[in-house]
GROMACS .gro file of C-alpha atoms in nm:
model
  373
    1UNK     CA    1   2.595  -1.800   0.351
    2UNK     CA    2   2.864  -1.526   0.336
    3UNK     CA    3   2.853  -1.259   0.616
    4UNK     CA    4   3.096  -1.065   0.529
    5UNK     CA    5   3.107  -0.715   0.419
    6UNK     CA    6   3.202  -0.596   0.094
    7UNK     CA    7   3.505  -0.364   0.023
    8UNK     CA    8   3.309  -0.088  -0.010
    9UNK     CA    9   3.059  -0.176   0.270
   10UNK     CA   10   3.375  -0.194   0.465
   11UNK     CA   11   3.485   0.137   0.341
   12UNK     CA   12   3.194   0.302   0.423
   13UNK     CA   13   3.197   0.121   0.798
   14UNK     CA   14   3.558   0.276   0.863
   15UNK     CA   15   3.486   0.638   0.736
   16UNK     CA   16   3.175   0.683   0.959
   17UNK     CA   17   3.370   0.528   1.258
   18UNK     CA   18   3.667   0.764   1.191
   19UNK     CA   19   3.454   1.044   1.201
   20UNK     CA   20   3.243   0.941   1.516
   21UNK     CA   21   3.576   0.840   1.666
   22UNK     CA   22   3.718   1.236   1.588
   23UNK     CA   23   3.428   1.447   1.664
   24UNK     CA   24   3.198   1.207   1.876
   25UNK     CA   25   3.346   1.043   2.186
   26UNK     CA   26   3.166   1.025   2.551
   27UNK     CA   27   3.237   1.341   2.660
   28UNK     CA   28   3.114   1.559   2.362
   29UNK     CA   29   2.816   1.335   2.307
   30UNK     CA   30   2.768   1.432   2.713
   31UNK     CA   31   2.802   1.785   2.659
   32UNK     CA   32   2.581   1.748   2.340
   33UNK     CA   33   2.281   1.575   2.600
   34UNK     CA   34   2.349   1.815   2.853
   35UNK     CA   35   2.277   2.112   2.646
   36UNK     CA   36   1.913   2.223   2.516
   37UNK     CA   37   2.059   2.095   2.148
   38UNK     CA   38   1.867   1.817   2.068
   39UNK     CA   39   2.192   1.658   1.855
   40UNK     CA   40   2.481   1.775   1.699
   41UNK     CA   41   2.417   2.002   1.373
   42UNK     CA   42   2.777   1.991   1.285
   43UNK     CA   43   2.732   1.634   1.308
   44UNK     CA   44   2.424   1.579   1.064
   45UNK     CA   45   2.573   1.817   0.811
   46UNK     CA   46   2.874   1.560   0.774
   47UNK     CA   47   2.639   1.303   0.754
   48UNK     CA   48   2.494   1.471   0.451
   49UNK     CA   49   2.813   1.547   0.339
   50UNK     CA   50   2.898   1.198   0.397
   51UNK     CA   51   2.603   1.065   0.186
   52UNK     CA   52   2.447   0.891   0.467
   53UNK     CA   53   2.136   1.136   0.494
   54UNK     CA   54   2.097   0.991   0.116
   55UNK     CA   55   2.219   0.638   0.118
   56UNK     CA   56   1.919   0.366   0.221
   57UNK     CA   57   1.708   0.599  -0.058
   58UNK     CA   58   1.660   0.454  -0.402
   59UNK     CA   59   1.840   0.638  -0.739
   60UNK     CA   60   1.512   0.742  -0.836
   61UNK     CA   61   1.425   0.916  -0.531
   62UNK     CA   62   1.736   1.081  -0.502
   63UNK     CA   63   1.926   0.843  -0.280
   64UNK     CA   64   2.240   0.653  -0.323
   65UNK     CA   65   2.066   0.291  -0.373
   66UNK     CA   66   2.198   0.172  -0.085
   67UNK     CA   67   2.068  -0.162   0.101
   68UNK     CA   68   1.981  -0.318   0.444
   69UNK     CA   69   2.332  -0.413   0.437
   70UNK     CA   70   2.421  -0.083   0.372
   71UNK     CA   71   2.266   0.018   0.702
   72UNK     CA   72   2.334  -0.233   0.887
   73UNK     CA   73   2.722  -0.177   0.847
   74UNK     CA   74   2.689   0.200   0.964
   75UNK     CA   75   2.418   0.155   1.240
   76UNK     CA   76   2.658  -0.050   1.476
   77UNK     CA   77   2.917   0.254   1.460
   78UNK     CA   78   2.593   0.432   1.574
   79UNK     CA   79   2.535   0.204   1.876
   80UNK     CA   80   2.925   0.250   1.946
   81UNK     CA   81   2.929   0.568   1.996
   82UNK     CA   82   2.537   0.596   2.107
   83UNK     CA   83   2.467   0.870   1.885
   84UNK     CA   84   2.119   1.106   1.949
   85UNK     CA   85   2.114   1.215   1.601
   86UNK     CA   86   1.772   1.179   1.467
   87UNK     CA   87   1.885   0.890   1.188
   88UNK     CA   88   1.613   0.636   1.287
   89UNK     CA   89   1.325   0.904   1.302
   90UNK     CA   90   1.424   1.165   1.061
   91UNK     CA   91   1.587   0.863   0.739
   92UNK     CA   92   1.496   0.504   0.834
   93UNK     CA   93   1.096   0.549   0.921
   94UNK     CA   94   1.004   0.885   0.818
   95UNK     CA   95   1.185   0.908   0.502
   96UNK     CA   96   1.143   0.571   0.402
   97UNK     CA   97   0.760   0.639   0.394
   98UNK     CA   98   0.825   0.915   0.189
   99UNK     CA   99   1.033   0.727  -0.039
  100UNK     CA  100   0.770   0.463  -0.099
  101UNK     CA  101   0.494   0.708  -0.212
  102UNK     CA  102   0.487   0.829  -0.564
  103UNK     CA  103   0.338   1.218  -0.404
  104UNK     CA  104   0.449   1.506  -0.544
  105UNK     CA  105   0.472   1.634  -0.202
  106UNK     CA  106   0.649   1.306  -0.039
  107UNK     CA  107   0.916   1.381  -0.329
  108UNK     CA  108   0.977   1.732  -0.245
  109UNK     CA  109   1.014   1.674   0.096
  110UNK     CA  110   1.233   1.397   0.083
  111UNK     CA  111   1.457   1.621  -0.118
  112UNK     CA  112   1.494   1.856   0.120
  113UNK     CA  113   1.539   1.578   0.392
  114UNK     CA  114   1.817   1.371   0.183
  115UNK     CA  115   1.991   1.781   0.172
  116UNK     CA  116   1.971   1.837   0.530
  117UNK     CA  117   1.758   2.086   0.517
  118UNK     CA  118   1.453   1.944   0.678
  119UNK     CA  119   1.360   1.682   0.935
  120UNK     CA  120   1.064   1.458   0.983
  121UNK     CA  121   0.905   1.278   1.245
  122UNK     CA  122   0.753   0.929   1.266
  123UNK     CA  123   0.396   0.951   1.446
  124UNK     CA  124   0.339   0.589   1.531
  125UNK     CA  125   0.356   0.498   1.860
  126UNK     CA  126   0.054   0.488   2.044
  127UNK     CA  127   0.107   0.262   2.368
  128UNK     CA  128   0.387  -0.059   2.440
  129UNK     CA  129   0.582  -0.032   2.181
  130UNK     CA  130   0.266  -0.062   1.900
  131UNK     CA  131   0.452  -0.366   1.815
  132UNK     CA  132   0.244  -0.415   1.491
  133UNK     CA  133   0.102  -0.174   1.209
  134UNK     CA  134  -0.291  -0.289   1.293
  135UNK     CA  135  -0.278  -0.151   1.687
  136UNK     CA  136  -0.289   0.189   1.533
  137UNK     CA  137  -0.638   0.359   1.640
  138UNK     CA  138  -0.546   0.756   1.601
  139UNK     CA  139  -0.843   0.828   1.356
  140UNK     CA  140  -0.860   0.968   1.068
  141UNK     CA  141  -1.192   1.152   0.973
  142UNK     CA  142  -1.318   1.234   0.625
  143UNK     CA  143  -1.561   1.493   0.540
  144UNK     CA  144  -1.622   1.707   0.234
  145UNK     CA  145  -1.240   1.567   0.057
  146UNK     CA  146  -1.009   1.671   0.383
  147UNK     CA  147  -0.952   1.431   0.659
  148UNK     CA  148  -0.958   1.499   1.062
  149UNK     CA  149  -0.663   1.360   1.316
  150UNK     CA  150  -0.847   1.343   1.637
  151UNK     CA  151  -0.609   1.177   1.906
  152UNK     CA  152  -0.269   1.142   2.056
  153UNK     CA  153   0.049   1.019   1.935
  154UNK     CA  154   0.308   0.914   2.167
  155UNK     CA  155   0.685   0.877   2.220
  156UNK     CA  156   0.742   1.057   1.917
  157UNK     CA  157   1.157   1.072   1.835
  158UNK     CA  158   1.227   1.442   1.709
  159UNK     CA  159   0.875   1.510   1.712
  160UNK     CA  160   0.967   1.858   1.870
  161UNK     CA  161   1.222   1.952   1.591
  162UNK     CA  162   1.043   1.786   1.266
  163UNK     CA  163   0.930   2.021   1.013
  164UNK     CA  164   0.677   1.759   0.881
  165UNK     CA  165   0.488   1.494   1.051
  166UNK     CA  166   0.446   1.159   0.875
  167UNK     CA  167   0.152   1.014   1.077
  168UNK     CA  168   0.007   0.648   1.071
  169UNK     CA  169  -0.372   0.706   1.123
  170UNK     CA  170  -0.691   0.466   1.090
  171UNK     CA  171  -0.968   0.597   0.863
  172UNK     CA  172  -1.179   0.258   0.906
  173UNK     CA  173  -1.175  -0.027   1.141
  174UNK     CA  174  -1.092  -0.091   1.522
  175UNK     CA  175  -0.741  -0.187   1.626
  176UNK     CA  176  -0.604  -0.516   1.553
  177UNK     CA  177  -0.774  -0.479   1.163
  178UNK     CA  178  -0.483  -0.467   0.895
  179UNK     CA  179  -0.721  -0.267   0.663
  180UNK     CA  180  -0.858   0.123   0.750
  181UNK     CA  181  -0.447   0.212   0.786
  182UNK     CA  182  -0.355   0.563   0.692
  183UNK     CA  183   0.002   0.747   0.605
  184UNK     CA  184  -0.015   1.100   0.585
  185UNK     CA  185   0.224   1.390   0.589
  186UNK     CA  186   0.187   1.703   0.839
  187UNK     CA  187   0.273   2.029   0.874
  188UNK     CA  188   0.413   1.993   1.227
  189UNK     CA  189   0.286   2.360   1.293
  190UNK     CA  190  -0.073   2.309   1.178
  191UNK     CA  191  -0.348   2.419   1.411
  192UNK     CA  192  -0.443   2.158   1.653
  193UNK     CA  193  -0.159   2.028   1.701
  194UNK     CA  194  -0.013   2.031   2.056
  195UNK     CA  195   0.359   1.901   2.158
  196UNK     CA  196   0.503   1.795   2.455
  197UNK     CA  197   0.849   1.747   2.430
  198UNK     CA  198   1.046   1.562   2.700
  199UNK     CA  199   1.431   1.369   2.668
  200UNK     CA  200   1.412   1.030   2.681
  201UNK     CA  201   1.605   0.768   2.941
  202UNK     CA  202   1.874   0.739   2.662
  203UNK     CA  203   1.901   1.101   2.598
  204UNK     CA  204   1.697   1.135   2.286
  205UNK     CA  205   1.467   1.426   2.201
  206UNK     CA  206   1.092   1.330   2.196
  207UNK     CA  207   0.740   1.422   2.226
  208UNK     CA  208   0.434   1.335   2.286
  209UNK     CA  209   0.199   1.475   2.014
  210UNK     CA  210  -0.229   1.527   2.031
  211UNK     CA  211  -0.391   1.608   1.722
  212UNK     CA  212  -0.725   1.793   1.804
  213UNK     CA  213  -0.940   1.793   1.445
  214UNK     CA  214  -0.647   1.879   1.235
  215UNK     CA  215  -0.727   1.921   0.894
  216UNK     CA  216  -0.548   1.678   0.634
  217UNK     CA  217  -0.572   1.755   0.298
  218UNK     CA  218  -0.602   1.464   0.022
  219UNK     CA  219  -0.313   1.589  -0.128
  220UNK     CA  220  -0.136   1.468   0.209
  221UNK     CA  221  -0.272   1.133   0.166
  222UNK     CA  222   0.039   0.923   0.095
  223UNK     CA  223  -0.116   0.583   0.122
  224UNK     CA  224  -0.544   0.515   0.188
  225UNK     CA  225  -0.432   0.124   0.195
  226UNK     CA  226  -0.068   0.147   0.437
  227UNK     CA  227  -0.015  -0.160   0.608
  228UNK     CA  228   0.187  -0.371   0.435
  229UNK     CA  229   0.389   0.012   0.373
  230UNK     CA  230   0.426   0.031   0.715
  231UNK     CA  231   0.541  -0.332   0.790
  232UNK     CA  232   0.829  -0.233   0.528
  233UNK     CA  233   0.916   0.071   0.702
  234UNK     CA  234   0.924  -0.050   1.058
  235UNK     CA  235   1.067  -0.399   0.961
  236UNK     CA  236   1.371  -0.233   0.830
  237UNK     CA  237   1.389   0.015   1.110
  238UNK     CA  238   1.424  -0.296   1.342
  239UNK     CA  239   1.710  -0.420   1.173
  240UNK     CA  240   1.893  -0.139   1.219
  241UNK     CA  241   1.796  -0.067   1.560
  242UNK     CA  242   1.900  -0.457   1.620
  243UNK     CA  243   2.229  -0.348   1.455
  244UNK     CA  244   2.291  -0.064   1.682
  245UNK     CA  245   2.222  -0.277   1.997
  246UNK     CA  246   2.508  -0.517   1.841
  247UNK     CA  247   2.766  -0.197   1.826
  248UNK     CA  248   2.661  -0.117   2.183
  249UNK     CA  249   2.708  -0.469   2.287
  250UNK     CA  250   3.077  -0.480   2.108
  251UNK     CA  251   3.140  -0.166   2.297
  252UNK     CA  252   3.026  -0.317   2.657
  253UNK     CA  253   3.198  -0.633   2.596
  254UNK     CA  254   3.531  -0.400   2.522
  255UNK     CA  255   3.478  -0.187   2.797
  256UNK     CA  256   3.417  -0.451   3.045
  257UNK     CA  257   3.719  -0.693   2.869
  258UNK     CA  258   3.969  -0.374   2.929
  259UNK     CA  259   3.797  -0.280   3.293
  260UNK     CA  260   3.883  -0.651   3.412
  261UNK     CA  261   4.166  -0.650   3.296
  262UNK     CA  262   4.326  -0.359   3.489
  263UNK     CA  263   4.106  -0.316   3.825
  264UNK     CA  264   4.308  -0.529   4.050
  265UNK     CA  265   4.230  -0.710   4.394
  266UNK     CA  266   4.493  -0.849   4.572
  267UNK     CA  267   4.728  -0.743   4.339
  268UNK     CA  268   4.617  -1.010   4.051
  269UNK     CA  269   4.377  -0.830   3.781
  270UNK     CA  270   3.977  -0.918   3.881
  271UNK     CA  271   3.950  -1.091   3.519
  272UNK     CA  272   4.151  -1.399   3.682
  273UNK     CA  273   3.911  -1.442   3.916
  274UNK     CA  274   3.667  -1.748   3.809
  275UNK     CA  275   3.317  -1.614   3.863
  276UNK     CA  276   3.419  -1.299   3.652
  277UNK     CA  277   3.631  -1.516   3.398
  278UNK     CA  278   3.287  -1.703   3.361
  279UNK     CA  279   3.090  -1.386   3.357
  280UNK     CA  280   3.287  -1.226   3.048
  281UNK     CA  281   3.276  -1.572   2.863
  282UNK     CA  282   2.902  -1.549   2.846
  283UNK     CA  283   2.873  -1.225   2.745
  284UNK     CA  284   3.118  -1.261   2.444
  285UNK     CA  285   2.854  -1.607   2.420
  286UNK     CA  286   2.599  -1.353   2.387
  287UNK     CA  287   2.767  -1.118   2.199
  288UNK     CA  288   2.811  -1.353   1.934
  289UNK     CA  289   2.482  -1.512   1.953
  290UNK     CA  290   2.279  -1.173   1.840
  291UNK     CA  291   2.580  -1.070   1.590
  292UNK     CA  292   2.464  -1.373   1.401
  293UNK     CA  293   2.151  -1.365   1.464
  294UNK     CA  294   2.153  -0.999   1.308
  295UNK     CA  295   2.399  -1.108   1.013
  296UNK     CA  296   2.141  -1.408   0.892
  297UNK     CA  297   1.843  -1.190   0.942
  298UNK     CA  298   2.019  -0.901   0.742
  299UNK     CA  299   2.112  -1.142   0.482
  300UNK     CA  300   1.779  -1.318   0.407
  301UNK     CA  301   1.599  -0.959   0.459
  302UNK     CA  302   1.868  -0.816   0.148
  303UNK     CA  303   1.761  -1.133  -0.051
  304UNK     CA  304   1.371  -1.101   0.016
  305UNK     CA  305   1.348  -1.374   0.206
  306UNK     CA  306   1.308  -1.218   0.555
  307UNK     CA  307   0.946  -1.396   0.726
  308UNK     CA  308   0.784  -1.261   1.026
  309UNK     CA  309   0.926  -1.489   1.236
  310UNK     CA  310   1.317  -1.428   1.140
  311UNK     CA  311   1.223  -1.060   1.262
  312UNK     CA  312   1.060  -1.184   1.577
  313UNK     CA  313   1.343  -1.452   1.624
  314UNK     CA  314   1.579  -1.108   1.580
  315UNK     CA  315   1.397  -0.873   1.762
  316UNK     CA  316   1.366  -1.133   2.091
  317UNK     CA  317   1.705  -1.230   2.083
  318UNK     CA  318   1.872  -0.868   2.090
  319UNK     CA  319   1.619  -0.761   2.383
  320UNK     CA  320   1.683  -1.068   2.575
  321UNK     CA  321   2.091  -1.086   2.524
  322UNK     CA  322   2.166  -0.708   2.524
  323UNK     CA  323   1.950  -0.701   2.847
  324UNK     CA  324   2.213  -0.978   2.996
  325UNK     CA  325   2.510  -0.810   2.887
  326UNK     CA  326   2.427  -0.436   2.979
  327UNK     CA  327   2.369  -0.623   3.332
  328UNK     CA  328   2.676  -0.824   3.328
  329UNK     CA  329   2.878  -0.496   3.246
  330UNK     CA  330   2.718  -0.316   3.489
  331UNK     CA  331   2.771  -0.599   3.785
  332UNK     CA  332   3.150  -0.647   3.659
  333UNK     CA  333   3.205  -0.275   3.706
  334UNK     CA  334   3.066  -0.263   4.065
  335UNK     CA  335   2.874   0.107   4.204
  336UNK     CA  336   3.123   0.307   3.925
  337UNK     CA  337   2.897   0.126   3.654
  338UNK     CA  338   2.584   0.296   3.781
  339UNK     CA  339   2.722   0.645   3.798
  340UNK     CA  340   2.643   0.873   3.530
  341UNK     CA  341   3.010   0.982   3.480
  342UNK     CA  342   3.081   0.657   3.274
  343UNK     CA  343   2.949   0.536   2.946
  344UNK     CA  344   2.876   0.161   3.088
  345UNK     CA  345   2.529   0.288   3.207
  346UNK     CA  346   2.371   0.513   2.911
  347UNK     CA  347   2.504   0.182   2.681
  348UNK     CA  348   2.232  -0.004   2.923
  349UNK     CA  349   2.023   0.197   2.890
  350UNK     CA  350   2.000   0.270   2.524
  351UNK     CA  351   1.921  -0.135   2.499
  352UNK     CA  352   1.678  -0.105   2.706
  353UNK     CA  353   1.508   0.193   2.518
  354UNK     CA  354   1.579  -0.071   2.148
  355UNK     CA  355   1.382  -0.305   2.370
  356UNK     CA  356   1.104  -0.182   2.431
  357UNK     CA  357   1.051   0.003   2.054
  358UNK     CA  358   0.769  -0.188   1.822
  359UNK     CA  359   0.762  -0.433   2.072
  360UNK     CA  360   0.955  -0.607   2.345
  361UNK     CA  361   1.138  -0.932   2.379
  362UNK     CA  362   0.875  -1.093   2.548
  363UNK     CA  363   0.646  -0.984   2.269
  364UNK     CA  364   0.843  -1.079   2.008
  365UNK     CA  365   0.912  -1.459   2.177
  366UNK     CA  366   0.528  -1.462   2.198
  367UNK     CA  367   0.495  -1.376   1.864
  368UNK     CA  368   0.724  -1.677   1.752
  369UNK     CA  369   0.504  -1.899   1.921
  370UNK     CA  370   0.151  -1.822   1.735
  371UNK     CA  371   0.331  -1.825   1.425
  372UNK     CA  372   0.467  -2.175   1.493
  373UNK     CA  373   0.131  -2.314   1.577
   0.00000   0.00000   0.00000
């Protein structure tokens, strides 16, 4: 199986990391969290400028056509230079759902969100991660041809900057049923709706979102039957959040490589010591471990071929090995690699945050075993 990137792909790869490497290094991205900016706007407009806003979008829905792969090769620059740009929320789950409905109004917002000229928000997340579509239970009312959110959404990325809501809801059923699941888009100013915005561990913008009877029209139905939708959605969002946690690993295993390498102790270099020696072997161990792991599971999800399990297998692996390396980085740097002054610490952090989103490593390795029985 070739897991290589094509000459384009690899075109593409080197023009986003030129421009992250110009306009996006630690401090400015610093500056950027420190401020009440939730990202860069400068940013995002060369994104759109870039084609990026439009790539993972079909030809038909205004996009460039591009793949998995196509994300996948972008998304680690991401994790390199831990960008807070709302790419996951606003393109990869938000937009996606859009871009899977046939709506009038899914179409027209998506244009305007492929432009730059609107964001949206994925309201999913309800509690731990809602590792799986059925866990939903925000529900969805229906009386005389409008519906009625009545509930809470939580962790919502960008939910205090989106212009529409697209909101996973349950209009039959108890949690853990695949059938009852609701997509619909909302007007993130409609009565009812009240937002608490907060920044997340890995300096993100987010919110957590209650719905009190807010009126849905049917026209704002995007899917009465969404499950397997939303599997497609947040399956491919965990591929690129997988490939983002293998840029930030790259970038820790450089960082720490280069850190070794020059802190001395007793005038020889710390990297000749044994225990540290050992310490970066594993981690490039690691390192390679979930780059493959990612690369296979990219390349059977691009051919259709991607099973629940090669996601859970994917999913586990990066929360389990990025945990071990952000640690490893963090020990090989000493009291320095807690301080907020270097990078080593938000990396960790951001891995921890890809962790614990639609479920954690320990859910995922759980997962692996009821499927295997």
């Amino acid at each position: 199986m070739d897991f290589s990137f094509t000459e384009e792909q690899q075109m593409l790869r080197d023009s986003v990391s030129r421009v992250l490497d110009k306009t996006y290094d630690f401090k400015a991205r610093q500056i950027l969290v420190d401020s009440d900016k939730p990202w860069s706007a400068e940013v995002w407009t060369q994104f759109a400028e870039l084609g990026l806003l439009a790539l993972p979008f079909s030809e038909e829905a205004g996009g460039l056509g591009g793949s998995i792969v196509d994300v996948v090769a972008i998304a680690e620059s991401f994790g390199d230079h831990l960008l807070v740009e709302p790419y996951l929320s606003s393109i990869l789950l938000g937009g996606q759902a859009l871009a899977l409905s046939d709506h009038d109004i899914a179409r027209d917002w998506l244009a305007k969100i492929i432009a730059g000229e609107a964001i949206t928000a994925f309201a999913h997340e309800e509690a731990r991660g809602t590792p799986a579509p059925e866990f939903v239970t925000l529900g969805a009312q229906q009386s005389g041809g409008n519906y009625f959110l009545d509930g809470g959404k939580r962790l919502v990325l960008n939910g205090a900057e989106a212009d529409i809501l697209v909101v996973s809801a349950r209009l039959s059923g108890v949690a853990g049923e695949k059938p009852g699941l609701a997509l619909m888009v909302v007007d993130a100013k409609a009565d009812g709706i009240d937002i608490t915005s907060f920044q997340t561990i890995d300096g993100r913008s987010a919110a957590h979102i209650r719905f009190d009877k807010v009126q849905v029209s049917a026209e704002q139905l995007l899917s009465a039957d969404a499950h397997a939708l939303l599997v497609t959605v947040t399956n491919d969002a965990i591929i690129a959040l997988c490939a983002e946690a293998v840029g930030i690993m790259a970038a820790l295993l450089r960082a720490t490589s280069e850190y070794t390498a020059t802190r001395k102790q007793f005038d020889v270099p710390i990297s000749s010591f044994q225990v540290i020696a050992h310490r970066l072997a594993d981690m490039k161990i690691a390192y390679m471990k979930a780059r493959s792991s990612l690369y296979y599971t990219t390349a059977l999800a691009e051919a259709g071929q991607a099973t629940d399990r090669d996601l859970a297998v994917l999913k586990g692996q990066i929360g389990k090995l990025g945990r071990a390396i952000g640690e490893a980085a963090i020990q090989s740097h000493g009291g320095v690699g807690m301080t907020d002054e270097l990078v080593i610490g938000h990396y960790h952090k951001r891995l921890i945050a890809i962790d614990k989103m639609f479920g954690d490593s320990e859910y995922h390795f759980r997962k692996i075993g009821q499927i295997s029985e």
